[in-house]
Coordinates of C-alpha atoms and ligand atoms in Angstrom, one line a residue:
M1 CA 98.2 97.1 127.7
R2 CA 98.2 99.4 124.6
R3 CA 97.1 102.7 124.8
L4 CA 96.7 103.4 120.6
L5 CA 96.4 105.9 118.5
I6 CA 95.9 104.6 114.7
T7 CA 96.0 107.1 112.4
G8 CA 94.9 106.5 108.7
G9 CA 93.2 103.8 109.9
A10 CA 89.8 104.0 107.5
G11 CA 91.7 103.0 104.8
F12 CA 92.8 99.6 103.3
I13 CA 96.2 98.8 105.5
G14 CA 95.3 100.7 108.2
A15 CA 91.7 98.8 108.4
N16 CA 92.9 95.6 108.3
F17 CA 95.6 96.5 110.7
V18 CA 93.0 97.9 113.6
R19 CA 90.2 94.7 112.6
Y20 CA 93.9 92.4 113.1
W21 CA 94.9 94.4 117.0
A22 CA 91.1 94.7 117.7
D23 CA 91.6 90.3 117.2
K24 CA 94.8 90.2 119.4
Y25 CA 94.7 92.5 122.4
P26 CA 91.1 93.1 123.1
D27 CA 92.9 94.5 126.3
D28 CA 93.7 97.5 123.5
R29 CA 92.6 101.4 124.3
F30 CA 92.6 102.0 120.5
V31 CA 91.4 105.1 119.0
V32 CA 91.2 105.6 115.3
L33 CA 91.6 109.0 113.8
D34 CA 91.1 109.0 110.6
A35 CA 90.1 112.5 108.0
L36 CA 87.9 110.5 105.6
T37 CA 89.3 110.8 102.2
Y38 CA 87.7 109.5 99.0
A39 CA 90.4 107.2 100.4
G40 CA 89.2 106.2 103.9
N41 CA 86.3 104.7 104.1
M42 CA 84.0 103.6 107.3
A43 CA 82.4 100.7 105.6
N44 CA 86.0 99.5 106.0
L45 CA 85.3 98.6 109.9
V46 CA 82.3 97.7 109.5
G47 CA 81.7 96.3 112.5
M48 CA 84.5 98.2 115.1
S49 CA 82.0 99.9 116.8
D50 CA 80.8 97.1 118.8
R51 CA 84.5 96.4 120.0
S52 CA 84.4 97.9 122.8
G53 CA 87.6 100.4 123.8
Y54 CA 87.5 101.2 120.3
R55 CA 86.8 104.6 119.7
F56 CA 86.2 107.0 115.4
V57 CA 87.7 109.9 115.4
H58 CA 86.9 112.0 112.1
G59 CA 89.7 114.6 112.0
D60 CA 92.9 115.6 110.1
I61 CA 95.8 114.4 111.9
S62 CA 97.6 118.7 111.0
D63 CA 94.9 118.8 113.4
Q64 CA 97.0 119.7 117.1
D65 CA 94.9 120.6 118.9
L66 CA 92.6 118.0 117.7
V67 CA 95.4 115.8 118.9
A68 CA 97.0 116.6 121.2
S69 CA 93.5 116.6 123.3
L70 CA 93.5 113.2 122.3
L71 CA 97.1 112.5 123.5
K72 CA 96.5 113.8 126.7
E73 CA 92.6 113.1 127.8
E74 CA 93.2 109.5 125.7
K75 CA 95.8 108.6 127.8
L76 CA 97.8 107.1 124.7
D77 CA 101.2 106.1 124.5
T78 CA 101.5 104.0 121.4
I79 CA 101.1 106.1 117.6
V80 CA 101.2 103.8 115.1
H81 CA 100.9 106.6 111.4
F82 CA 99.5 104.6 108.3
A83 CA 97.2 108.2 108.0
A84 CA 99.0 109.6 104.1
E85 CA 97.9 109.8 100.4
S86 CA 99.2 106.7 99.3
H87 CA 98.7 106.5 95.7
V88 CA 101.5 106.7 92.9
D89 CA 100.2 108.3 89.8
R90 CA 97.9 110.5 92.1
S91 CA 101.6 112.4 93.4
I92 CA 102.0 113.1 89.4
H93 CA 98.6 114.7 88.6
E94 CA 98.0 116.5 92.2
P95 CA 101.1 116.1 94.7
D96 CA 100.1 119.4 96.9
A97 CA 98.0 116.8 98.7
F98 CA 101.3 114.8 99.3
I99 CA 103.0 117.1 101.0
R100 CA 99.8 118.7 102.7
T101 CA 98.9 114.9 104.5
N102 CA 102.5 112.9 104.5
V103 CA 105.3 115.3 104.8
N104 CA 103.5 118.3 107.4
G105 CA 101.4 116.6 108.4
T106 CA 103.7 113.8 109.7
H107 CA 105.9 116.2 111.0
S108 CA 102.1 118.0 112.1
L109 CA 102.1 114.3 114.1
L110 CA 106.0 114.7 115.6
R111 CA 105.8 117.8 117.1
V112 CA 102.3 117.1 118.7
A113 CA 103.4 113.8 120.0
R114 CA 106.9 115.2 121.6
E115 CA 105.5 118.1 123.7
V116 CA 102.8 116.1 125.0
W117 CA 105.1 112.7 125.6
L118 CA 109.2 114.8 126.6
E119 CA 107.5 118.2 127.1
R120 CA 105.1 117.2 130.1
D121 CA 104.5 115.9 133.6
D122 CA 102.0 113.8 133.3
A123 CA 103.1 111.4 130.5
P124 CA 102.9 108.4 129.6
D125 CA 105.9 105.9 131.3
T126 CA 107.0 105.3 127.5
H127 CA 105.4 105.9 124.6
L128 CA 106.0 104.7 121.3
F129 CA 106.0 106.3 117.3
H130 CA 105.4 103.7 114.4
H131 CA 105.5 105.5 111.3
V132 CA 104.3 102.8 108.5
S133 CA 106.7 104.2 105.4
T134 CA 107.5 101.9 101.9
D135 CA 109.8 100.7 99.9
E136 CA 109.4 103.1 97.2
V137 CA 111.7 105.5 99.7
Y138 CA 114.9 103.6 98.2
G139 CA 114.5 104.4 94.3
S140 CA 114.2 101.8 91.4
L141 CA 116.7 98.1 90.9
G142 CA 117.8 96.8 87.3
P143 CA 117.2 93.1 87.1
D144 CA 120.2 91.4 88.3
D145 CA 120.6 94.4 91.3
P146 CA 120.4 93.7 94.4
A147 CA 117.2 93.6 97.0
F148 CA 116.6 97.0 99.2
T149 CA 118.1 97.0 102.8
E150 CA 117.6 98.9 105.6
E151 CA 121.2 100.3 104.8
T152 CA 119.8 100.8 100.2
P153 CA 120.8 104.8 100.2
Y154 CA 117.9 106.4 99.9
A155 CA 116.3 107.5 96.2
P156 CA 112.5 108.4 95.4
N157 CA 111.6 109.0 91.9
S158 CA 107.8 109.8 92.0
P159 CA 106.7 112.5 94.0
Y160 CA 104.7 110.2 96.8
A161 CA 107.8 108.2 97.3
A162 CA 109.2 111.5 97.9
S163 CA 107.4 112.7 100.3
K164 CA 107.1 109.1 102.6
A165 CA 110.7 109.8 102.2
A166 CA 111.2 113.4 103.5
S167 CA 108.1 112.1 106.2
D168 CA 110.7 109.2 107.6
H169 CA 113.5 111.6 107.5
L170 CA 110.8 113.3 109.8
V171 CA 110.9 110.5 111.8
R172 CA 114.5 109.5 111.9
S173 CA 115.1 113.1 113.1
Y174 CA 113.0 114.0 116.1
H175 CA 114.4 110.5 117.5
H176 CA 118.2 111.3 117.1
T177 CA 117.5 115.1 118.6
F178 CA 115.1 115.3 120.8
G179 CA 115.3 112.0 122.1
L180 CA 111.2 111.0 120.7
R181 CA 110.3 107.0 120.7
V182 CA 110.1 106.2 117.6
T183 CA 110.2 103.0 114.7
T184 CA 109.9 102.9 111.0
S185 CA 109.0 99.7 108.5
N186 CA 109.0 100.0 104.7
C187 CA 107.3 97.8 103.6
S188 CA 107.3 96.3 100.0
N189 CA 102.9 95.7 97.2
N190 CA 100.5 95.1 99.1
Y191 CA 97.2 93.6 98.4
G192 CA 94.0 92.5 99.6
P193 CA 90.2 93.6 101.8
Y194 CA 89.8 96.7 101.5
Q195 CA 92.1 98.3 99.1
F196 CA 91.3 100.7 97.1
P197 CA 90.2 99.7 93.3
E198 CA 92.2 102.5 91.9
K199 CA 95.7 99.8 93.0
L200 CA 96.5 97.2 90.6
I201 CA 95.6 94.0 91.8
P202 CA 91.1 95.4 93.0
L203 CA 91.1 97.3 89.3
M204 CA 92.2 94.4 87.8
I205 CA 89.5 92.1 89.3
V206 CA 87.1 94.5 89.5
N207 CA 87.3 95.6 85.3
A208 CA 87.3 91.4 84.9
L209 CA 84.1 91.7 86.6
T210 CA 82.4 94.9 85.0
G211 CA 83.5 93.7 81.4
K212 CA 86.0 97.3 81.0
P213 CA 89.3 97.3 80.3
L214 CA 92.6 96.2 82.2
P215 CA 95.0 98.7 81.7
V216 CA 99.0 97.5 81.2
Y217 CA 101.2 100.5 81.9
G218 CA 104.4 100.1 79.4
D219 CA 104.9 97.1 78.1
G220 CA 103.8 95.1 82.0
S221 CA 107.2 94.3 82.3
N222 CA 107.9 96.3 86.1
I223 CA 108.1 94.0 88.9
R224 CA 106.5 95.0 92.8
D225 CA 107.5 92.4 95.7
W226 CA 103.1 91.2 96.9
L227 CA 102.2 90.9 100.9
Y228 CA 99.2 89.7 101.7
V229 CA 98.2 92.7 104.2
E230 CA 97.4 90.3 107.3
D231 CA 101.3 89.9 106.3
H232 CA 102.1 93.2 107.6
C233 CA 99.9 93.7 109.7
R234 CA 101.9 90.5 111.7
G235 CA 105.1 93.0 110.4
I236 CA 104.3 96.0 112.4
E237 CA 102.6 94.4 115.5
L238 CA 106.0 92.5 115.7
V239 CA 108.1 96.1 115.1
I240 CA 105.5 97.5 117.8
N241 CA 106.2 95.2 120.0
S242 CA 110.3 93.6 119.7
G243 CA 112.1 96.6 117.7
R244 CA 114.3 98.4 118.6
V245 CA 113.3 102.4 119.0
G246 CA 115.3 104.4 116.4
E247 CA 115.7 101.1 114.4
T248 CA 114.3 101.5 110.8
Y249 CA 112.7 97.8 109.3
N250 CA 112.5 96.1 106.0
I251 CA 108.2 94.1 105.3
G252 CA 108.8 92.5 102.8
G253 CA 106.8 89.4 100.7
N254 CA 109.8 87.4 99.3
D255 CA 107.2 87.1 96.0
E256 CA 108.5 89.1 93.1
R257 CA 106.5 89.1 89.7
A258 CA 105.7 92.0 86.4
N259 CA 102.7 93.4 86.5
I260 CA 101.3 91.2 83.8
D261 CA 101.2 88.1 85.4
I262 CA 99.1 89.0 87.7
V263 CA 97.3 90.5 85.1
K264 CA 97.5 86.8 83.2
E265 CA 96.7 85.3 86.8
I266 CA 94.1 86.5 87.7
C267 CA 92.4 86.8 84.8
A268 CA 92.9 82.9 84.3
R269 CA 91.3 82.4 87.5
I270 CA 87.9 85.3 87.2
D271 CA 88.0 82.8 83.7
V272 CA 87.8 78.9 86.3
L273 CA 85.7 81.2 89.2
F274 CA 83.0 81.5 86.7
S275 CA 83.5 78.2 85.0
Q276 CA 82.7 76.9 88.7
R277 CA 80.3 79.1 90.1
P278 CA 76.5 79.3 87.8
G279 CA 75.9 82.3 89.8
L280 CA 78.3 84.4 89.1
A281 CA 78.0 84.0 85.4
A282 CA 73.9 86.6 86.7
A283 CA 75.4 88.3 89.2
F284 CA 78.4 90.1 87.4
P285 CA 76.6 90.1 83.8
E286 CA 79.3 92.5 81.9
A287 CA 81.7 90.8 82.5
P288 CA 83.9 88.5 79.6
A289 CA 83.4 84.6 81.3
A290 CA 79.7 85.1 81.9
A291 CA 79.7 85.3 77.4
G292 CA 83.1 81.7 77.7
R293 CA 84.9 84.2 76.8
P294 CA 88.9 85.0 77.9
T295 CA 89.1 87.3 80.4
A296 CA 92.8 88.3 79.2
S297 CA 90.3 89.3 76.0
L298 CA 90.6 92.6 78.7
I299 CA 93.8 93.4 78.9
T300 CA 95.0 96.8 76.9
F301 CA 98.5 98.0 76.8
V302 CA 98.1 101.6 77.7
K303 CA 101.2 104.4 77.8
D304 CA 103.7 104.1 80.6
R305 CA 103.5 105.6 83.9
L306 CA 105.6 108.9 83.9
G307 CA 108.6 108.4 85.5
H308 CA 107.7 104.9 86.7
D309 CA 109.9 102.6 89.0
W310 CA 110.9 98.5 87.4
R311 CA 111.7 96.7 89.5
Y312 CA 111.0 96.9 93.8
A313 CA 112.2 93.9 96.2
I314 CA 112.7 93.7 99.6
D315 CA 115.8 92.1 101.3
A316 CA 113.6 91.5 105.1
T317 CA 116.8 89.7 106.2
K318 CA 116.7 91.9 110.0
S319 CA 112.8 91.9 110.4
R320 CA 113.9 87.6 110.2
S321 CA 116.5 87.6 112.1
E322 CA 115.9 89.9 115.1
L323 CA 111.7 90.3 114.9
H324 CA 112.0 87.1 113.2
Y325 CA 109.3 88.5 110.7
E326 CA 108.3 86.0 107.9
P327 CA 104.8 86.3 105.4
L328 CA 102.4 82.7 106.4
E329 CA 100.4 83.8 103.3
S330 CA 101.6 82.8 99.8
F331 CA 101.3 84.9 96.5
D332 CA 99.0 82.1 95.3
S333 CA 96.5 81.6 98.4
G334 CA 96.5 85.3 99.0
L335 CA 95.2 86.3 96.1
G336 CA 92.5 83.5 96.0
R337 CA 91.3 84.7 99.4
T338 CA 91.6 88.8 98.1
I339 CA 90.1 87.6 94.7
D340 CA 87.4 86.1 96.8
W341 CA 86.1 88.4 98.7
M342 CA 86.1 91.3 95.8
L343 CA 83.2 88.3 94.7
S344 CA 81.6 88.4 97.9
N345 CA 81.3 92.6 98.7
E346 CA 80.7 93.7 95.8
T347 CA 78.5 96.6 97.2
W348 CA 81.5 97.5 99.3
W349 CA 83.8 98.1 95.8
R350 CA 80.7 100.2 93.9
S351 CA 80.2 102.3 97.0
V352 CA 83.9 103.5 97.8
M353 CA 84.2 104.6 94.0
D354 CA 81.6 105.8 93.7
G355 CA 81.8 110.3 93.7
S356 CA 85.4 112.1 93.8
Y357 CA 87.1 108.9 92.5
R358 CA 84.8 108.5 89.7
D359 CA 85.3 112.3 89.2
W360 CA 89.3 112.2 89.0
L361 CA 89.5 109.6 87.4
E362 CA 87.8 111.3 84.5
K363 CA 89.3 114.5 84.8
N364 CA 93.2 111.8 84.8
Y365 CA 92.1 109.4 82.0
S366 CA 89.2 109.8 79.8
Ligands
NAD1 P1 95.4 104.7 101.9 O1 95.2 105.3 100.7 O2 93.9 103.8 101.4 O3 94.7 104.8 102.8 C1 95.5 106.2 103.4 C2 94.6 106.3 104.7 O4 94.6 107.6 105.9 C3 92.6 107.3 104.7 O5 91.5 106.1 105.4 C4 92.3 108.8 104.4 O6 91.1 108.7 104.8 C5 93.8 109.1 106.2 N1 94.0 110.2 105.5 C6 94.5 110.5 104.3 N2 95.0 112.1 105.1 C7 94.9 112.4 105.9 C8 95.1 113.0 106.8 N3 95.8 114.5 107.2 N4 94.7 113.6 108.8 C9 94.6 112.1 108.2 N5 93.6 110.8 107.9 C10 94.3 110.8 106.4 O7 97.0 103.5 102.6 P2 97.3 102.2 102.4 O8 96.9 101.8 100.8 O9 96.3 101.7 103.3 O10 98.6 102.3 102.5 C11 98.8 103.5 104.8 C12 100.8 103.4 104.7 O11 101.2 101.9 104.1 C13 101.4 104.7 103.4 O12 101.4 105.8 105.1 C14 101.4 104.2 102.2 O13 102.3 105.3 103.1 C15 102.6 103.2 103.2 N6 102.3 102.1 103.0 C16 101.4 101.7 101.5 C17 101.6 99.6 100.6 C18 100.4 100.0 100.3 O14 100.8 99.1 99.3 N7 99.0 100.2 99.7 C19 102.9 100.1 100.6 C20 103.4 100.0 102.0 C21 103.5 101.5 103.0
DAU2 O1 105.7 99.6 97.1 C1 104.7 99.6 98.1 C2 104.0 100.8 97.0 O2 102.7 100.0 96.1 C3 103.3 101.3 98.3 O3 104.2 102.5 98.5 C4 101.9 102.4 97.4 O4 101.6 103.5 98.4 C5 100.8 101.4 97.1 O5 100.8 102.0 96.1 C6 102.3 101.3 95.4 O6 102.4 101.4 94.7 P1 102.4 101.3 92.8 O7 103.4 102.0 92.3 O8 103.8 99.6 92.8 O9 101.1 100.6 92.8 P2 100.2 100.8 92.0 O10 99.1 99.6 92.5 O11 99.8 102.2 91.9 O12 100.9 99.4 90.3 C7 101.5 98.3 90.7 C8 102.1 98.1 89.5 O13 101.7 97.9 88.4 C9 102.8 99.7 89.1 O14 104.1 99.1 88.6 C10 102.6 100.4 88.0 C11 101.3 99.3 86.9 N1 100.0 99.4 86.8 C12 99.3 99.9 88.1 C13 97.8 100.3 88.0 C14 96.8 101.1 88.8 C15 99.0 99.1 85.8 O15 99.3 99.0 84.9 N2 97.8 99.3 86.1 C16 97.2 100.1 86.4 O16 96.4 100.4 86.3

């Protein structure tokens, strides 16, 4: 039985992980620590408070007294560290928060973990600090470059990627220097339920349903490797349960797609759904599809993202051979599930997009 601290558990992947873990390991104790930034929402954890073993704590990963008291009082033996500023565009406009949380916040957690787990007599018999990271630390690929392996040299290009790279190095150093038991996973682009509608897929779905332009950066040729979020959660589970301490593992979807193809695919699917389900036109009257017009008419090519990485691709051979990791959801089925989820959860996306997010969008993109 594990006793976990899940940081950033009210965000997109963290909340999916909390649900995944609670279903699979109902006897575990899991404490969620989240600062509830614009990206963290209690709405992502609805229903969780009824589960035994679950506790939510509103707080910052940089609050060392709080983290130390949680590790000690709850006798936690595993940290799964999701908490981060995660949006590349925001890191271009306002990088400070990325350094604060992703670099200093991660270091703060490592410090406390070391103090409580390595330097105290009443420390648990064993412990694990699992760090959730990204493929963006490896930089950008050309069309014929081989996919990123765990040996690919780091070459982060955005302030976000640089802050994650720094955090990966700090995690590694706490293992090498102090003997903290750590693992790291570097994952490709996730999508699925509870993803904040500032990221490509949920943004395009929301804008298509509300009749707003679908902003495609540059010429839309940039390529990402897409992974349904549940497969990422399973990958993390495999690393936690069977990964070698001190190692990093790449997790990917083995499904590379150009942005423009994804946007067109979302448009086509929404057109079909509106033609098959008459209730959708009444529910989303601003959608072009409600009036029988093609959703693709909303596609708008806009100024490119600064320093926009062209391609990411993951070579997950190590995870496959050591951990038997394999994504189960195809992009085809995963995108279908995601669109269905967004159609059924209008209240969720309208509520999380209120307030500070709107202010930020207006300030930077009006
Ligand atoms: P997200 O932005 O949806 O959620 C981040 C969560 O962290 C939010 O709940 C937020 O409130 C919380 N948080 C932020 N700062 C905090 C602080 N100082 N203290 C406590 N909590 C804080 O992010 P996500 O997309 O779920 O990503 C989770 C992790 O996975 C991140 O570390 C990210 O780098 C990594 N990752 C994401 C993807 C992806 O495609 N989204 C892919 C690979 C890796
Ligand atoms: O690769 C893993 C990373 O994937 C994670 O580490 C990040 O946390 C996560 O945000 C994601 O980063 P990206 O920058 O790849 O994701 P995003 O959804 O912001 O953009 C995906 C692609 O779509 C990218 O090439 C930029 C483009 N894009 C994005 C938005 C929001 C558009 O063309 N238009 C848009 O409006």
